[in-house]
Short mmCIF file of C-alpha atoms and ligand atoms in Angstrom, two decimals:
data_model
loop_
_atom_site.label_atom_id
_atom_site.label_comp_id
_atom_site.label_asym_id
_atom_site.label_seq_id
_atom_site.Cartn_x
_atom_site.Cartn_y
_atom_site.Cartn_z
CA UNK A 689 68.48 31.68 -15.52
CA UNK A 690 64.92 33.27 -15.43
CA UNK A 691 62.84 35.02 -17.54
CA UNK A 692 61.58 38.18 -16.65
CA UNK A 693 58.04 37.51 -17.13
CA UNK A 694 56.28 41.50 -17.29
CA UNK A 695 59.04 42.62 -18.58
CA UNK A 696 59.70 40.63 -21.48
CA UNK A 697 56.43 40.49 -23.82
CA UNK A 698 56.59 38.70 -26.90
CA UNK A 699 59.13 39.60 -29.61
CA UNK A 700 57.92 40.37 -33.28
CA UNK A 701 61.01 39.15 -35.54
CA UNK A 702 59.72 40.86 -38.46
CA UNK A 703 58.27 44.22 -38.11
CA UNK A 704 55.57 45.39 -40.81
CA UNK A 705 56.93 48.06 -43.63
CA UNK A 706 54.13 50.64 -42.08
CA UNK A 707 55.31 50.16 -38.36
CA UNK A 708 59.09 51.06 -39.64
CA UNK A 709 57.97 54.25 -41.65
CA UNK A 710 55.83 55.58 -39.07
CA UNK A 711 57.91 58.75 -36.53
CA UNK A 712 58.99 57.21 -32.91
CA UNK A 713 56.29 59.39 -30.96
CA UNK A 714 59.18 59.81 -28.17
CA UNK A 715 61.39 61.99 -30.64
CA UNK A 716 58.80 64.64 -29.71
CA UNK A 717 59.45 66.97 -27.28
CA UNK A 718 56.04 67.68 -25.42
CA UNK A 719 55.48 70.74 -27.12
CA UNK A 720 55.59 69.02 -30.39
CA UNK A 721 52.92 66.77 -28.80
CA UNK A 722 50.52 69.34 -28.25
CA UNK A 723 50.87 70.72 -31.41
CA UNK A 724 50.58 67.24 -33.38
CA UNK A 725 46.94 67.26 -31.43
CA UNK A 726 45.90 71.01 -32.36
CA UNK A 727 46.88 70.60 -36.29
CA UNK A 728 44.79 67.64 -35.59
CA UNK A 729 41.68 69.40 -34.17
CA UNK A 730 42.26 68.15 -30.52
CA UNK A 731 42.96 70.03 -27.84
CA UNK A 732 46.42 70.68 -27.19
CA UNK A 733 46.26 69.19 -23.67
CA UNK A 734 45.79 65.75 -24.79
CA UNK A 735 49.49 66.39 -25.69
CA UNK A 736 50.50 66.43 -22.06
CA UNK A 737 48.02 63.29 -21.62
CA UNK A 738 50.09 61.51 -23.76
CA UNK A 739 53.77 62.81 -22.92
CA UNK A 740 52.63 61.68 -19.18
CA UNK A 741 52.32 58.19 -20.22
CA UNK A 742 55.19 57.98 -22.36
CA UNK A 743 58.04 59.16 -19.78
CA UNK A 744 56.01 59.27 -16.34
CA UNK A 745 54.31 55.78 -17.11
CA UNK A 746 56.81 54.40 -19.49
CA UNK A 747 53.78 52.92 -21.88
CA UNK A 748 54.58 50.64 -23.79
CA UNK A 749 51.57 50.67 -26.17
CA UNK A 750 48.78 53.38 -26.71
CA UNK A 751 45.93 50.72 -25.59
CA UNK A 752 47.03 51.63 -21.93
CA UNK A 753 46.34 55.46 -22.84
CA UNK A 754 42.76 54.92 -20.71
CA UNK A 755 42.36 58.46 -20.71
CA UNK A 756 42.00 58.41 -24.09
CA UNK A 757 39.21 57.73 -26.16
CA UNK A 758 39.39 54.78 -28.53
CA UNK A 759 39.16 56.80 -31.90
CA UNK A 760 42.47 59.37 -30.31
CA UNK A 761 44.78 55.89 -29.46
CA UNK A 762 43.44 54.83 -32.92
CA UNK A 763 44.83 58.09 -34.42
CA UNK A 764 48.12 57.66 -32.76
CA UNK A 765 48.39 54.31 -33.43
CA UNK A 766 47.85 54.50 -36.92
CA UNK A 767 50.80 57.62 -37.13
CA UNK A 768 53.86 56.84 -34.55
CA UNK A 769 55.02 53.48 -32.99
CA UNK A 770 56.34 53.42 -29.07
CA UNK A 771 60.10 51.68 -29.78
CA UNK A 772 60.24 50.62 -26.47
CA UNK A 773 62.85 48.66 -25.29
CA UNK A 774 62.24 45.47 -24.12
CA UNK A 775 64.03 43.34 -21.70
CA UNK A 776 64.46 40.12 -23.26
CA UNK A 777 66.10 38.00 -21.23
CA UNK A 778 67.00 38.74 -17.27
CA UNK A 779 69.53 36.58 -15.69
CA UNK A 780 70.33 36.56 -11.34
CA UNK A 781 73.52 36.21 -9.56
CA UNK A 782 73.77 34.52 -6.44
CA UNK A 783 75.04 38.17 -4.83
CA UNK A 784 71.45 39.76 -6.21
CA UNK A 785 72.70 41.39 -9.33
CA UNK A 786 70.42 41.23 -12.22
CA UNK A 787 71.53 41.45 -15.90
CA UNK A 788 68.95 41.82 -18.62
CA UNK A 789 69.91 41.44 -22.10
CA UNK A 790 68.01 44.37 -23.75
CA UNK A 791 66.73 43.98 -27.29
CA UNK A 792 66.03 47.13 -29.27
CA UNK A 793 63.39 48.07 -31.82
CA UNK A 794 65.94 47.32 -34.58
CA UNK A 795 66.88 44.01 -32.93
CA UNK A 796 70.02 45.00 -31.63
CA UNK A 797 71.12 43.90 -28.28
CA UNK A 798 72.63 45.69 -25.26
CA UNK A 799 72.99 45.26 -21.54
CA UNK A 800 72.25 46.68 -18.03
CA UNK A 801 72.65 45.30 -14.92
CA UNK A 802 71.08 46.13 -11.36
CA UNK A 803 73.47 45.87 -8.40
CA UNK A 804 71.90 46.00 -5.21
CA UNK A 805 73.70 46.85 -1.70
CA UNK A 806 71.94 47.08 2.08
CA UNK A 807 71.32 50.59 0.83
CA UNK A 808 71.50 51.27 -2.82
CA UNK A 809 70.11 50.12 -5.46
CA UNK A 810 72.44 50.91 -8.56
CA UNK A 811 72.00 50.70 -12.49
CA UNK A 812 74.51 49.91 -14.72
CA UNK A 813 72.94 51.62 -18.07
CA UNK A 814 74.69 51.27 -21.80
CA UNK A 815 74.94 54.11 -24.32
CA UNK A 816 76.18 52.38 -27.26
CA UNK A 817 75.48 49.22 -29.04
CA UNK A 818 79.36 47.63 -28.60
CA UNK A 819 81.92 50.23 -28.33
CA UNK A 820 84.29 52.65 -30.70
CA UNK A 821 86.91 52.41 -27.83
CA UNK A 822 89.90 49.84 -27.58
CA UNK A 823 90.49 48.97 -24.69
CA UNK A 824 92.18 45.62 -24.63
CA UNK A 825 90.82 44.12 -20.90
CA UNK A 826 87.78 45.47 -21.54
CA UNK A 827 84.83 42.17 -23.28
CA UNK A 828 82.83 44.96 -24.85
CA UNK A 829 85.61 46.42 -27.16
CA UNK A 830 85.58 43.15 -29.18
CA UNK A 831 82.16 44.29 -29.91
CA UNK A 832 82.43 46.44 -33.01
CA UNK A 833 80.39 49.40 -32.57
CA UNK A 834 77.03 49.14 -34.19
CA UNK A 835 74.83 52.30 -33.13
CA UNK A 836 74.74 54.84 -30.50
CA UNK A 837 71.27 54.59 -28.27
CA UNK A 838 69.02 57.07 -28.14
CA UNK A 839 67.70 58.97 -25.54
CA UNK A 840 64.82 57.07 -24.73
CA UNK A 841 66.62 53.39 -25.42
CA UNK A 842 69.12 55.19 -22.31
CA UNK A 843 65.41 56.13 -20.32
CA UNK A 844 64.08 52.49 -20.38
CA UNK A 845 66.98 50.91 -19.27
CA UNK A 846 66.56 52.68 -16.40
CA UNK A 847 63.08 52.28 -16.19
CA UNK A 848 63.22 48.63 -16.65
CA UNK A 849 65.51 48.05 -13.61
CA UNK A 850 64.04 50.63 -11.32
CA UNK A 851 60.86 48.16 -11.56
CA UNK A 852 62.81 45.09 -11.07
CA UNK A 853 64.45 47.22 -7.76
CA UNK A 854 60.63 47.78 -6.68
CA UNK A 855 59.96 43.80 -7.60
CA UNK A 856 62.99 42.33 -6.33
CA UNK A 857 64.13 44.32 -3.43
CA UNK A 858 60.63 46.53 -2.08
CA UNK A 859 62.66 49.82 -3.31
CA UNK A 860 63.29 52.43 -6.03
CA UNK A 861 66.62 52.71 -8.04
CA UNK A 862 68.60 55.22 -6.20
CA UNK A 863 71.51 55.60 -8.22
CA UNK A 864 72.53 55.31 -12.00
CA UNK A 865 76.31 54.84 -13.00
CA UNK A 866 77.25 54.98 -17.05
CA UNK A 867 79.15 52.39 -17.29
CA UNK A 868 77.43 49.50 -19.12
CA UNK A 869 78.56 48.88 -22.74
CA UNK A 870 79.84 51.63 -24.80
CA UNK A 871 81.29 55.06 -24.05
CA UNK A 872 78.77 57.52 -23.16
CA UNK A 873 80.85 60.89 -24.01
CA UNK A 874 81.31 59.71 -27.44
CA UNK A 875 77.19 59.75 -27.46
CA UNK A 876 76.89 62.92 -25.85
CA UNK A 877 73.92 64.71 -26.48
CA UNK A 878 71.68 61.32 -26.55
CA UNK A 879 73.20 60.61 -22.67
CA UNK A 880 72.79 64.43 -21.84
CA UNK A 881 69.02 64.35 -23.09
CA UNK A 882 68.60 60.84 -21.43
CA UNK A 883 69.69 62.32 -18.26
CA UNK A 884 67.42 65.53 -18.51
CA UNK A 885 64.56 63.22 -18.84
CA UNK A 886 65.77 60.56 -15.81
CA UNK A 887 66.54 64.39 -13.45
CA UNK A 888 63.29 66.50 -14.49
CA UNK A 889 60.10 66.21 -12.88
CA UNK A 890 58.64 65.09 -15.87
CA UNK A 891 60.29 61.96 -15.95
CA UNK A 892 61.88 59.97 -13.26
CA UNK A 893 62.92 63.11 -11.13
CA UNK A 894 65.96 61.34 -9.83
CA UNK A 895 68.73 64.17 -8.45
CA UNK A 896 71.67 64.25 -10.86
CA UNK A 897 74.16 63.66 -7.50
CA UNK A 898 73.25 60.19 -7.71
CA UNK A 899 73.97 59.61 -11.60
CA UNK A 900 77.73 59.11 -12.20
CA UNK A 901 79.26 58.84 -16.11
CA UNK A 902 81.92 56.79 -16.49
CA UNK A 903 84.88 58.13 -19.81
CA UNK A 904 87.92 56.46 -20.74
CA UNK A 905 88.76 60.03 -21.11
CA UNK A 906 87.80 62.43 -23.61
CA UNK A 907 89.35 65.68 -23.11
CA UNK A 908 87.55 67.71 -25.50
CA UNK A 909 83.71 66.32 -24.14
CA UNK A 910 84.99 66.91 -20.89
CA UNK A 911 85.75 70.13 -21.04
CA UNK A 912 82.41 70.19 -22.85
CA UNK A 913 80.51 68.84 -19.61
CA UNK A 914 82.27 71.74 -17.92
CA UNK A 915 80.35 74.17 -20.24
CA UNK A 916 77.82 72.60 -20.19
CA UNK A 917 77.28 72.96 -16.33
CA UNK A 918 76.33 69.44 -15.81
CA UNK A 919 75.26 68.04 -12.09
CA UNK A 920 76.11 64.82 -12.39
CA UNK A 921 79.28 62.86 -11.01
CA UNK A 922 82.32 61.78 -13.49
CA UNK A 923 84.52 59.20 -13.12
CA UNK A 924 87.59 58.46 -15.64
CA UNK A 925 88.92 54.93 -16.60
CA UNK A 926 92.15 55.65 -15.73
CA UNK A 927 94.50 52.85 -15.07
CA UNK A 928 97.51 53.96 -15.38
CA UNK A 929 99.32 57.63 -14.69
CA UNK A 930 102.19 56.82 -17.31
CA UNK A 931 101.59 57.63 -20.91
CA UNK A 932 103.31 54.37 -22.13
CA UNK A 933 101.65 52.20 -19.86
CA UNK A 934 98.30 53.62 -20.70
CA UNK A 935 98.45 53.41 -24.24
CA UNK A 936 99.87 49.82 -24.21
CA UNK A 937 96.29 48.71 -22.89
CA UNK A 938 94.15 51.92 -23.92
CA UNK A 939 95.44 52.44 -27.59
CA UNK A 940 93.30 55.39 -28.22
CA UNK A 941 95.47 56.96 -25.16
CA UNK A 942 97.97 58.01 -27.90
CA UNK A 943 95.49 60.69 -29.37
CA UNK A 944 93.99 61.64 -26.45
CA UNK A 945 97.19 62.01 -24.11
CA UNK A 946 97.06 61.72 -20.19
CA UNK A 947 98.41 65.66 -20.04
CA UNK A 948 95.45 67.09 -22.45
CA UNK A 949 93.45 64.38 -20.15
CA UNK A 950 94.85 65.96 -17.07
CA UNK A 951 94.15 69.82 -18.00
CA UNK A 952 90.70 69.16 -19.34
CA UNK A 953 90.05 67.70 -16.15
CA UNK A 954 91.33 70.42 -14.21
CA UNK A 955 89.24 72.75 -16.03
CA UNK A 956 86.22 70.35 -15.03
CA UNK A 957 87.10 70.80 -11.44
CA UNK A 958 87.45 74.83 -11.63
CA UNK A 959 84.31 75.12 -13.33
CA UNK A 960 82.20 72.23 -11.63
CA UNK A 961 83.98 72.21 -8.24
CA UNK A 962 82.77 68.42 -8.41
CA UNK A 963 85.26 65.63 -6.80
CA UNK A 964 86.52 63.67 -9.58
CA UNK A 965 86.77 59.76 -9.01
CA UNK A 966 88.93 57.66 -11.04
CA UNK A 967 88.43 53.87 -11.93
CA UNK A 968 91.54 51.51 -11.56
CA UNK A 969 92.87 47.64 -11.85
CA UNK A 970 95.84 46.94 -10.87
CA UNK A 971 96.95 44.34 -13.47
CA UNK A 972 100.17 41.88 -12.03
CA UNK A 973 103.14 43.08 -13.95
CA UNK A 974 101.41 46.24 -16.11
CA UNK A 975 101.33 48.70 -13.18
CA UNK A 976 101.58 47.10 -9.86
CA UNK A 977 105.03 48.64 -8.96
CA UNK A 978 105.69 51.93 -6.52
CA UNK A 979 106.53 54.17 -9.58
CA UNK A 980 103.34 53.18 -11.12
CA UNK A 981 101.83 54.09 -7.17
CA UNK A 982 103.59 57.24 -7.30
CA UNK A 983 102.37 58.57 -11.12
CA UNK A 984 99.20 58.27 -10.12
CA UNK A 985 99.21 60.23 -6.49
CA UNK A 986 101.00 62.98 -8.73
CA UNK A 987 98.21 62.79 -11.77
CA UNK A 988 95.74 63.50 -8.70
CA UNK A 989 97.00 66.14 -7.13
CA UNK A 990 95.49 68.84 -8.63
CA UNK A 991 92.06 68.69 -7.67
CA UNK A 992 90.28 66.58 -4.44
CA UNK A 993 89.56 63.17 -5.88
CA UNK A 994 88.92 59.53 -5.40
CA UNK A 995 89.83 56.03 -6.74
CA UNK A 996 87.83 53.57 -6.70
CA UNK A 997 90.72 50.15 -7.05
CA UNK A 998 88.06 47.65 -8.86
CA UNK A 999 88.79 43.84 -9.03
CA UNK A 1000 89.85 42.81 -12.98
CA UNK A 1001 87.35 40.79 -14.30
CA UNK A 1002 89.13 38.04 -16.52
CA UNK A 1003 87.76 38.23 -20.13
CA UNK A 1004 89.41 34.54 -20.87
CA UNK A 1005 92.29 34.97 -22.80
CA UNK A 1006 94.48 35.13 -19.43
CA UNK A 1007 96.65 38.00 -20.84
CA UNK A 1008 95.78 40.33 -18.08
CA UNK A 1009 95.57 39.13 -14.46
CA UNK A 1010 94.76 40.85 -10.70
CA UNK A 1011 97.83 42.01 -9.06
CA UNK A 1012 98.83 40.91 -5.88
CA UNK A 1013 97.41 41.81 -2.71
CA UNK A 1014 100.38 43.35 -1.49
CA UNK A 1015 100.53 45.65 -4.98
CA UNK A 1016 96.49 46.41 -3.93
CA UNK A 1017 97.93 47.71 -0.29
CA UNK A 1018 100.69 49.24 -2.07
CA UNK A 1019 98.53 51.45 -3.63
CA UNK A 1020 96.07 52.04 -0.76
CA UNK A 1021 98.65 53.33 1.63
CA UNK A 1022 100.42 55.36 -0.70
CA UNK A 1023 96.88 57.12 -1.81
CA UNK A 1024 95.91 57.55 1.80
CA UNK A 1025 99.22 58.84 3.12
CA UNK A 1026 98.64 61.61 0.59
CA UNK A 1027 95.34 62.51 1.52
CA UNK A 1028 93.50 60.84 -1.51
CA UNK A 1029 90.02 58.57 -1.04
CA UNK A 1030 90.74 55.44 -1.78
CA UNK A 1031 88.42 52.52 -2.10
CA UNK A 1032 88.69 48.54 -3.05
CA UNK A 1033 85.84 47.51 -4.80
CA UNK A 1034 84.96 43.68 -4.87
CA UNK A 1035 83.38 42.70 -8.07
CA UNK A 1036 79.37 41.96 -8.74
CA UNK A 1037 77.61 39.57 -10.48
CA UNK A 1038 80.73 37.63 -11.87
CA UNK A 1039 78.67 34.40 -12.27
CA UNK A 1040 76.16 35.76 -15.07
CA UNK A 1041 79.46 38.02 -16.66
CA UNK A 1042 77.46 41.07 -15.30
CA UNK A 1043 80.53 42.76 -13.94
CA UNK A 1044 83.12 45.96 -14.95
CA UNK A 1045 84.16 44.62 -18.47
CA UNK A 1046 82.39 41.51 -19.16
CA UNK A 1047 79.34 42.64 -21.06
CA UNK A 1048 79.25 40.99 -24.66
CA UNK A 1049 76.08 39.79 -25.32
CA UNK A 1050 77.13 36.49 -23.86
CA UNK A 1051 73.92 34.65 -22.78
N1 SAH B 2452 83.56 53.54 -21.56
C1 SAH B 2452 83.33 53.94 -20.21
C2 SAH B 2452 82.27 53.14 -19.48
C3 SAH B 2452 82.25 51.63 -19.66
S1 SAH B 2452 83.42 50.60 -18.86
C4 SAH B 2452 84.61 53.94 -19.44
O1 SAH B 2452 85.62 53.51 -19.97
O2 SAH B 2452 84.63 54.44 -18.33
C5 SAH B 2452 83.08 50.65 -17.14
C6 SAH B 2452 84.33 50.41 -16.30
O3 SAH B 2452 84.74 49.03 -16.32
C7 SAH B 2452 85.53 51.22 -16.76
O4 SAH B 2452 86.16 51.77 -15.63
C8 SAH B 2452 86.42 50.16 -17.39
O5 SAH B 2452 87.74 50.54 -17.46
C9 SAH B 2452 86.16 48.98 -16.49
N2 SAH B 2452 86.51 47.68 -17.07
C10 SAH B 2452 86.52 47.33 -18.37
N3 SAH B 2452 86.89 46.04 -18.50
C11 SAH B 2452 87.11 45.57 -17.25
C12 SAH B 2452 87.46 44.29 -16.72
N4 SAH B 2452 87.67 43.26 -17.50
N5 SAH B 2452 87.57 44.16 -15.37
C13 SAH B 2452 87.33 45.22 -14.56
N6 SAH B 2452 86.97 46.44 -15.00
C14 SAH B 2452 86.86 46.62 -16.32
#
């Protein structure tokens, strides 16, 4: 285990009565900013000063505000707190995967996780504090939901491991995937703001084609995203193509059907015209025979997509286990027969429970 050193300044346990009543200066948009400093006899420019080290520089105090005179960072200081997120613990897998436990302003924890290839470096980024959902392989549902993050809690994540990727590795983050703890369409407009502020020039300026969000399915946000005109990816947990099956270890699958789940994804593909890639573990006994193969090539069919198989990560109570290899190639050859991507995905960072389904506050 090893600290993170920069990135993990000292923690105030109890925070002052003033610094809790005082506005988060990041819940204003930069216009705000400006006008905070003209109602204040400033010019309105110093607004854009400060809105520049908030999401460009990801300050985390005003001191650093050098452009600033003493009496302005005073000012600010004494009216709005930064609640940055800090990373308060990082932990490293012997594959190169980094996990930081992330505390939050209101002591909360979540998690995020870098995992880096020859090529890539990815970030694993929460949206909730534990998770509404009920999935029952998945470590985080045992987690009761506590809060959904905000848009800048979503933003630091991010920034905190594209600086570790610079540290660690000599490069910047190059792609972001939703699929940390919690379900991001059930937080919608906090990860839709959070990813404005990651795509536009103002912030990070990263292209949305390298940002994937990861549902269990919600057909009513997805058709939503549609509307929306989003430009990022979308992947759906899906796991099994048979109503029964999926709802035996997806509860919440028996309000939110796989055919209302099916047609709100078509209408995500007419709309979006954007591949849809679905996540799947082929659990020994569950859905590791050909009719489970075959309910899934027919669930794809209407629209071009891909499935990623991913390894299960045991959450230690044994009730779920990997299925065979030969159910894995079952699978594979059936998908590729029929024209559909297919890939196996080994899992990452098992050894610090960094992987798919095994954040839970743990360390
Ligand atoms: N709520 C979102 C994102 C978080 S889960 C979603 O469901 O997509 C990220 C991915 O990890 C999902 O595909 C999920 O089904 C998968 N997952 C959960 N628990 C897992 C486990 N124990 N082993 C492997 N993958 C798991």
């Amino acid at each position: 285990m090893e600290k993170a050193g920069f990135l993990s300044p000292v923690i105030p346990t109890f925070k002052k009565m003033e610094e809790i009543k005082k506005k988060d200066i990041r819940a204003l948009t930069r216009e705000q900013l400006r006008e905070f400093f003209v109602s204040n006899g400033d010019k309105a420019f110093r607004g854009n000063q400060v809105y520049e080290w908030l999401w460009q520089k990801a300050a985390y105090s005003f001191d650093v505000m050098t452009n600033l005179s003493k009496e302005t960072r005073e000012m600010l200081e004494a009216n709005f707190v930064i609640n940055h997120i800090k990373v308060d613990q990082m932990q490293r897998s012997s594959d190169g995967t980094i996990k930081n436990a992330v505390r939050l302003h209101d002591d909360l924890i979540v998690e995020s996780v870098l995992i880096p290839t020859k090529s890539r470096t990815t970030a694993c980024v929460s949206s909730q504090v534990g998770c509404s959902l009920d999935c029952r392989f998945c470590a985080t549902s045992r987690l009761k939901r506590m809060r959904n993050l905000n848009p800048d809690e979503i933003y630091d994540q991010v920034v905190a491991i594209d600086n570790e990727s610079r540290l660690y590795f000599e490069r910047p983050l190059s792609n972001i995937v939703f699929m940390g703890m919690g379900e991001p369409l059930m937080n919608y407009n906090n990860v839709l703001k959070a990813i404005d502020k990651i795509t536009s020039p103002d912030g990070l300026g990263m292209s949305p084609k390298r940002i994937t969000v990861s549902t269990s399915g919600v057909p009513k946000l997805i058709r939503k995203m549609a509307d929306d005109e989003v430009k990022f990816k979308l992947a759906v947990s899906l796991h099994s193509a048979v109503d029964e099956i999926r709802t035996s270890i997806m509860p919440f699958n028996a309000k939110f059907t796989l055919s209302d789940l099916r047609e709100s994804l078509q209408y995500w593909y007419e709309k979006t015209r954007s591949r849809i890639t679905y996540e799947y573990v082929v659990w020994d006994g569950i859905n590791d025979t050909q009719k489970d193969v075959d309910a899934l090539v027919e669930f794809c069919r209407f629209a071009p997509s891909k499935v990623n198989l991913i390894e299960y990560n045991p959450i230690d109570d044994g009730e779920f286990k990997q299925a065979s290899n030969a159910a894995i190639d079952r699978y594979v050859n059936s998908l590729e027969k029929n024209n559909i991507v297919v890939t196996v995905r080994r899992s990452r960072g098992k050894d610090i429970d960094a992987a798919c389904g095994q954040l839970a506050n743990k360390s």
